[in-house]
Amino acid sequence: MKKDLISIRDLTADEIESIFKLTDELKKDPSEFDKHLAFKSIALIFQKPSNRTRVSFEVGMYQLGGNSIYLSPEEINLGVRESIKDVAKTLSRYVDGLVLRTFEHKNVLELAKFATVPVINGLSDFSHPCQALADVYTVREKLKNIKKATLAYVGDGNNVCNSLLYLCPKAGLNIHIGTPKGYEPCNVVLKEAKAMAHTTGTSVKLFNNPAEAVKAADVIYTDVWASMGQEKEAEKRKKIFKAFQVNKKLVKSAGKKVLIMHCLPAHRGMEITDEVIDGPGSIVFDQAENRMHVQKAILIKLLG
Ligand code: CP
Ligand code: NVA
């Protein structure tokens, strides 16, 4: 049966560890894998802009000996020019995997339902699983022992936050979240993450105070205050999120040496200051690079 990557929720701790182990091998000797996906192709259906996701999938697929086809919003016009069902059925006859970047999460589910090839969620309004996998992989690379380390996510309880919430407790990391009131992550995700944390002995905590959220953290993570599709709310959100900016003062509140993460693109001077994102603790570009290595592992697992 074909396997998709729609949400971190669907992955077991063992599957996650196996993706990370394969990523280690891919990073060590990329040339050893240069024919793993020979003659295979993926289609990238993107309804939103992208730098990292598109380029890392395309280059990653090339490095594995395969091919990728980018389909811009205008090209496929998903659900408008053609139904998601018909797009899924048609593309499944040509390619070996689909990556979808979309708005409503149900679009990913619909595509996966009708595609006969693996579907990878390349970001929906609800989740960003490839991002979270690359993030935790990066933390695992940087900290000698991630078990019981604490990642503090500060800002909007968005797609990236939801995916980190699903992943951290499964990977043995504590996750502390600081958002303004009314901008907390999805309640269902929070509940499930807490249940998972209970079984792995980790903690999931929610704060409405950024300094409390980052206290004793090993990693501080932030993302944009207005995600793609929320552009109209950007001005309003600027005021609401002001106190949640990751700046020198907030970083100091951690009370120890801390790693700085951001999924990018960053709005410098808004959710994060230049001196923090360019500062000594910042690992944002290692994080960005790892998108490609981790996704190569995902591609091999699903299409290989
Ligand atoms: N982090 C991330 O997904 O970046 P892009 O939106 O540029 O793909
Ligand atoms: N939360 C952001 C992530 C971008 C990679 C967005 O959805 O726009």
Short mmCIF file of C-alpha atoms and ligand atoms in Angstrom, two decimals:
data_model
loop_
_atom_site.label_atom_id
_atom_site.label_comp_id
_atom_site.label_asym_id
_atom_site.label_seq_id
_atom_site.Cartn_x
_atom_site.Cartn_y
_atom_site.Cartn_z
CA MET A 1 0.00 0.00 0.00
CA LYS A 2 1.24 3.48 -0.78
CA LYS A 3 2.31 5.64 2.14
CA ASP A 4 1.84 9.40 2.39
CA LEU A 5 3.35 12.09 4.61
CA ILE A 6 0.42 14.27 5.55
CA SER A 7 0.99 14.97 9.23
CA ILE A 8 3.57 14.11 11.90
CA ARG A 9 0.62 12.60 13.78
CA ASP A 10 0.73 9.63 11.39
CA LEU A 11 4.40 8.81 12.11
CA THR A 12 5.60 6.53 14.90
CA ALA A 13 8.67 7.40 16.98
CA ASP A 14 10.50 4.54 15.24
CA GLU A 15 9.62 5.85 11.78
CA ILE A 16 10.89 9.29 12.78
CA GLU A 17 14.16 7.87 14.09
CA SER A 18 14.55 5.85 10.91
CA ILE A 19 14.12 9.01 8.78
CA PHE A 20 16.78 10.72 10.91
CA LYS A 21 19.21 7.78 10.63
CA LEU A 22 18.83 7.71 6.85
CA THR A 23 19.36 11.48 6.79
CA ASP A 24 22.65 10.98 8.66
CA GLU A 25 23.75 8.55 5.93
CA LEU A 26 22.62 10.85 3.14
CA LYS A 27 24.61 13.72 4.62
CA LYS A 28 27.69 11.60 5.13
CA ASP A 29 27.89 10.30 1.57
CA PRO A 30 25.34 11.79 -0.86
CA SER A 31 26.96 10.11 -3.87
CA GLU A 32 26.06 6.70 -2.53
CA PHE A 33 22.41 7.52 -3.09
CA ASP A 34 22.66 9.13 -6.51
CA LYS A 35 20.68 6.41 -8.28
CA HIS A 36 18.16 5.57 -5.57
CA LEU A 37 15.29 7.25 -7.40
CA ALA A 38 16.51 6.86 -10.99
CA PHE A 39 13.63 7.06 -13.50
CA LYS A 40 11.30 8.37 -10.81
CA SER A 41 9.57 11.72 -10.99
CA ILE A 42 7.63 13.89 -8.57
CA ALA A 43 5.23 16.73 -9.27
CA LEU A 44 5.22 19.78 -7.00
CA ILE A 45 1.75 21.33 -6.91
CA PHE A 46 2.15 24.73 -5.27
CA GLN A 47 -0.70 27.12 -4.51
CA LYS A 48 1.52 29.40 -2.40
CA PRO A 49 5.01 30.86 -2.95
CA SER A 50 8.10 28.98 -1.79
CA ASN A 51 11.86 29.19 -1.72
CA ARG A 52 13.10 26.38 0.56
CA THR A 53 10.40 23.78 -0.02
CA ARG A 54 10.47 23.98 -3.78
CA VAL A 55 14.23 24.22 -4.23
CA SER A 56 15.08 21.59 -1.63
CA PHE A 57 12.63 19.09 -3.13
CA GLU A 58 13.81 19.78 -6.68
CA VAL A 59 17.53 19.59 -5.93
CA GLY A 60 17.00 16.66 -3.56
CA MET A 61 15.15 14.69 -6.20
CA TYR A 62 17.90 15.49 -8.75
CA GLN A 63 20.59 14.29 -6.34
CA LEU A 64 18.74 10.99 -5.96
CA GLY A 65 18.81 10.46 -9.72
CA GLY A 66 15.17 11.45 -10.22
CA ASN A 67 13.27 14.26 -11.79
CA SER A 68 10.79 16.89 -10.56
CA ILE A 69 8.15 19.01 -12.23
CA TYR A 70 7.04 22.26 -10.64
CA LEU A 71 3.41 23.22 -11.18
CA SER A 72 2.70 26.81 -10.23
CA PRO A 73 -0.68 28.04 -8.92
CA GLU A 74 -1.65 29.30 -12.39
CA GLU A 75 -0.72 26.04 -14.08
CA ILE A 76 -2.84 23.47 -12.28
CA ASN A 77 -5.31 25.90 -10.70
CA LEU A 78 -6.24 23.13 -8.30
CA GLY A 79 -9.97 22.70 -7.80
CA VAL A 80 -10.82 25.48 -10.25
CA ARG A 81 -9.61 24.36 -13.66
CA GLU A 82 -9.94 20.76 -12.57
CA SER A 83 -11.10 18.92 -9.42
CA ILE A 84 -8.50 17.70 -6.93
CA LYS A 85 -9.75 14.17 -7.62
CA ASP A 86 -9.05 14.42 -11.35
CA VAL A 87 -5.67 16.06 -10.79
CA ALA A 88 -4.74 13.22 -8.39
CA LYS A 89 -5.85 10.52 -10.81
CA THR A 90 -4.13 12.08 -13.83
CA LEU A 91 -0.81 12.90 -12.21
CA SER A 92 -0.65 9.44 -10.63
CA ARG A 93 -0.37 8.06 -14.19
CA TYR A 94 2.75 10.15 -14.88
CA VAL A 95 4.72 10.59 -11.69
CA ASP A 96 5.78 8.54 -8.67
CA GLY A 97 4.97 11.08 -5.96
CA LEU A 98 3.16 14.37 -5.35
CA VAL A 99 4.10 17.28 -3.12
CA LEU A 100 1.28 19.70 -2.38
CA ARG A 101 1.55 23.19 -0.88
CA THR A 102 -1.93 24.49 -0.26
CA PHE A 103 -4.33 26.47 1.92
CA GLU A 104 -6.98 24.21 3.46
CA HIS A 105 -5.57 21.01 4.92
CA LYS A 106 -8.48 19.03 3.53
CA ASN A 107 -7.00 19.56 0.06
CA VAL A 108 -4.00 17.42 1.03
CA LEU A 109 -6.30 14.73 2.37
CA GLU A 110 -8.39 14.83 -0.80
CA LEU A 111 -5.32 14.58 -3.04
CA ALA A 112 -3.99 11.64 -1.00
CA LYS A 113 -7.36 9.91 -1.11
CA PHE A 114 -7.48 9.82 -4.90
CA ALA A 115 -3.78 9.62 -5.78
CA THR A 116 -2.33 6.15 -6.24
CA VAL A 117 1.19 7.48 -5.55
CA PRO A 118 2.54 8.89 -2.26
CA VAL A 119 1.47 12.43 -1.34
CA ILE A 120 3.71 14.68 0.73
CA ASN A 121 2.31 17.72 2.52
CA GLY A 122 4.59 20.61 1.54
CA LEU A 123 2.64 22.95 3.89
CA SER A 124 -1.03 23.50 4.54
CA ASP A 125 -2.71 26.05 6.80
CA PHE A 126 -2.79 23.32 9.44
CA SER A 127 0.64 21.74 9.26
CA HIS A 128 4.15 21.69 7.84
CA PRO A 129 5.52 18.21 8.59
CA CYS A 130 8.69 18.37 6.43
CA GLN A 131 9.65 21.55 8.25
CA ALA A 132 9.22 20.07 11.71
CA LEU A 133 11.21 16.95 10.77
CA ALA A 134 14.10 19.08 9.50
CA ASP A 135 13.86 21.23 12.63
CA VAL A 136 14.07 18.42 15.14
CA TYR A 137 16.77 16.74 13.03
CA THR A 138 18.77 20.00 13.30
CA VAL A 139 18.29 20.18 17.07
CA ARG A 140 19.42 16.54 17.27
CA GLU A 141 22.59 17.50 15.34
CA LYS A 142 23.36 20.50 17.52
CA LEU A 143 22.60 19.22 21.01
CA LYS A 144 24.46 16.20 22.26
CA ASN A 145 21.34 14.83 23.86
CA ILE A 146 17.92 16.04 22.82
CA LYS A 147 16.11 13.89 25.35
CA LYS A 148 14.45 16.28 27.77
CA ALA A 149 15.87 19.39 26.09
CA THR A 150 13.32 22.17 25.78
CA LEU A 151 12.27 23.90 22.60
CA ALA A 152 10.37 27.14 23.23
CA TYR A 153 8.17 28.22 20.34
CA VAL A 154 7.23 31.90 20.54
CA GLY A 155 4.70 33.65 18.32
CA ASP A 156 1.69 32.43 16.36
CA GLY A 157 0.20 29.02 17.08
CA ASN A 158 0.25 28.21 13.37
CA ASN A 159 0.96 25.30 11.00
CA VAL A 160 4.65 25.11 11.99
CA CYS A 161 3.72 25.22 15.68
CA ASN A 162 1.16 22.41 15.24
CA SER A 163 3.73 20.17 13.54
CA LEU A 164 6.36 20.86 16.19
CA LEU A 165 3.75 20.03 18.83
CA TYR A 166 3.16 16.64 17.26
CA LEU A 167 6.86 15.95 16.79
CA CYS A 168 8.66 17.16 19.92
CA PRO A 169 7.03 14.82 22.45
CA LYS A 170 7.49 11.86 20.08
CA ALA A 171 11.20 12.72 19.69
CA GLY A 172 11.74 13.18 23.43
CA LEU A 173 11.86 16.98 23.44
CA ASN A 174 9.89 19.25 25.76
CA ILE A 175 7.95 21.95 23.95
CA HIS A 176 6.90 25.19 25.63
CA ILE A 177 4.74 27.55 23.63
CA GLY A 178 4.27 31.28 24.12
CA THR A 179 1.49 32.96 22.13
CA PRO A 180 -0.80 35.93 22.64
CA LYS A 181 -4.26 35.04 23.94
CA GLY A 182 -6.44 33.85 21.08
CA TYR A 183 -3.47 32.76 18.94
CA GLU A 184 -2.77 29.44 20.62
CA PRO A 185 -2.19 26.33 18.49
CA CYS A 186 -5.02 23.99 17.54
CA ASN A 187 -6.76 22.59 20.64
CA VAL A 188 -6.97 19.06 19.31
CA VAL A 189 -3.26 19.04 18.47
CA LEU A 190 -2.44 20.38 21.92
CA LYS A 191 -4.48 17.66 23.61
CA GLU A 192 -2.89 14.91 21.54
CA ALA A 193 0.59 16.32 22.07
CA LYS A 194 0.00 16.39 25.83
CA ALA A 195 -1.16 12.77 25.76
CA MET A 196 1.97 11.81 23.82
CA ALA A 197 4.16 13.78 26.24
CA HIS A 198 2.60 11.82 29.09
CA THR A 199 3.78 8.56 27.55
CA THR A 200 7.30 9.79 26.69
CA GLY A 201 7.87 11.68 29.96
CA THR A 202 8.24 15.02 28.21
CA SER A 203 6.34 18.25 28.79
CA VAL A 204 4.02 20.33 26.65
CA LYS A 205 3.26 23.72 28.17
CA LEU A 206 1.37 26.74 26.99
CA PHE A 207 2.05 30.33 28.11
CA ASN A 208 0.68 33.72 27.18
CA ASN A 209 3.86 35.34 28.43
CA PRO A 210 6.93 35.07 26.15
CA ALA A 211 9.53 35.39 28.93
CA GLU A 212 7.94 32.53 30.86
CA ALA A 213 7.76 30.41 27.73
CA VAL A 214 11.51 30.70 27.02
CA LYS A 215 12.68 30.27 30.61
CA ALA A 216 15.40 27.58 30.78
CA ALA A 217 14.88 26.74 27.10
CA ASP A 218 17.66 25.20 25.00
CA VAL A 219 16.12 26.39 21.74
CA ILE A 220 13.99 29.42 20.92
CA TYR A 221 11.95 29.07 17.75
CA THR A 222 9.77 31.63 16.02
CA ASP A 223 7.85 32.07 12.78
CA VAL A 224 6.04 34.88 11.00
CA TRP A 225 3.10 36.55 12.77
CA ALA A 226 0.93 36.44 9.65
CA SER A 227 1.23 33.29 7.55
CA MET A 228 0.64 32.99 3.82
CA GLY A 229 -3.05 33.63 3.28
CA GLN A 230 -3.32 35.94 6.34
CA GLU A 231 -1.83 39.00 4.64
CA LYS A 232 -4.93 41.08 5.39
CA GLU A 233 -4.45 40.53 9.13
CA ALA A 234 -0.77 41.53 9.08
CA GLU A 235 -1.22 45.08 10.41
CA LYS A 236 -3.54 44.02 13.23
CA ARG A 237 -1.24 41.16 14.17
CA LYS A 238 1.81 43.45 14.32
CA LYS A 239 0.29 45.14 17.37
CA ILE A 240 -0.95 41.96 19.01
CA PHE A 241 2.37 40.11 18.67
CA LYS A 242 4.72 43.01 19.48
CA ALA A 243 5.66 41.67 22.93
CA PHE A 244 6.44 38.28 21.37
CA GLN A 245 9.34 39.51 19.28
CA VAL A 246 12.44 37.35 19.63
CA ASN A 247 15.01 40.00 20.52
CA LYS A 248 18.08 40.17 22.73
CA LYS A 249 16.04 40.83 25.84
CA LEU A 250 13.77 37.83 25.31
CA VAL A 251 16.74 35.59 24.52
CA LYS A 252 18.29 36.68 27.82
CA SER A 253 15.16 35.49 29.62
CA ALA A 254 16.15 31.92 28.76
CA GLY A 255 18.88 32.36 31.36
CA LYS A 256 21.36 30.20 29.47
CA LYS A 257 23.00 29.67 26.08
CA VAL A 258 20.26 29.11 23.60
CA LEU A 259 19.92 28.06 19.95
CA ILE A 260 17.79 30.27 17.70
CA MET A 261 15.54 28.79 15.04
CA HIS A 262 13.18 30.16 12.41
CA CYS A 263 11.65 28.19 9.55
CA LEU A 264 12.11 31.20 7.24
CA PRO A 265 11.14 33.38 5.45
CA ALA A 266 11.76 35.80 8.33
CA HIS A 267 10.35 39.27 8.68
CA ARG A 268 13.41 40.85 10.21
CA GLY A 269 12.55 43.55 12.75
CA MET A 270 9.17 42.00 13.37
CA GLU A 271 9.05 38.49 14.89
CA ILE A 272 12.86 38.42 15.14
CA THR A 273 15.57 41.09 15.25
CA ASP A 274 18.67 41.16 13.04
CA GLU A 275 21.01 40.78 15.99
CA VAL A 276 19.28 37.58 17.07
CA ILE A 277 18.83 35.93 13.67
CA ASP A 278 22.42 36.84 12.72
CA GLY A 279 23.74 36.20 16.23
CA PRO A 280 26.01 33.42 17.50
CA GLY A 281 23.20 31.06 18.56
CA SER A 282 21.37 31.21 15.27
CA ILE A 283 21.14 27.94 13.35
CA VAL A 284 18.50 29.06 10.85
CA PHE A 285 20.52 28.30 7.72
CA ASP A 286 21.60 24.86 8.96
CA GLN A 287 17.92 24.31 9.57
CA ALA A 288 17.11 25.45 6.02
CA GLU A 289 19.84 23.21 4.57
CA ASN A 290 18.53 20.22 6.46
CA ARG A 291 15.16 20.57 4.73
CA MET A 292 16.83 19.03 1.70
CA HIS A 293 18.64 16.20 3.49
CA VAL A 294 15.59 15.17 5.50
CA GLN A 295 13.30 15.36 2.47
CA LYS A 296 15.70 13.14 0.50
CA ALA A 297 15.26 10.57 3.27
CA ILE A 298 11.47 10.99 3.11
CA LEU A 299 11.51 10.58 -0.68
CA ILE A 300 13.57 7.38 -0.44
CA LYS A 301 11.25 5.99 2.26
CA LEU A 302 8.08 6.73 0.31
CA LEU A 303 9.17 6.27 -3.31
CA GLY A 304 12.25 4.07 -3.09
N1 CP B 1 10.28 27.19 5.45
C1 CP B 1 9.67 27.08 4.24
O1 CP B 1 8.82 26.21 4.02
O2 CP B 1 10.10 27.98 3.33
P1 CP B 1 9.42 28.30 1.92
O3 CP B 1 8.06 28.86 2.22
O4 CP B 1 10.33 29.26 1.26
O5 CP B 1 9.29 27.01 1.16
N1 NVA B 2 3.68 29.83 8.93
C1 NVA B 2 4.31 30.17 7.69
C2 NVA B 2 5.38 29.21 7.37
C3 NVA B 2 6.15 29.49 6.10
C4 NVA B 2 7.17 28.46 5.81
C5 NVA B 2 3.26 30.23 6.60
O1 NVA B 2 2.41 29.34 6.54
O2 NVA B 2 3.30 31.15 5.80
#
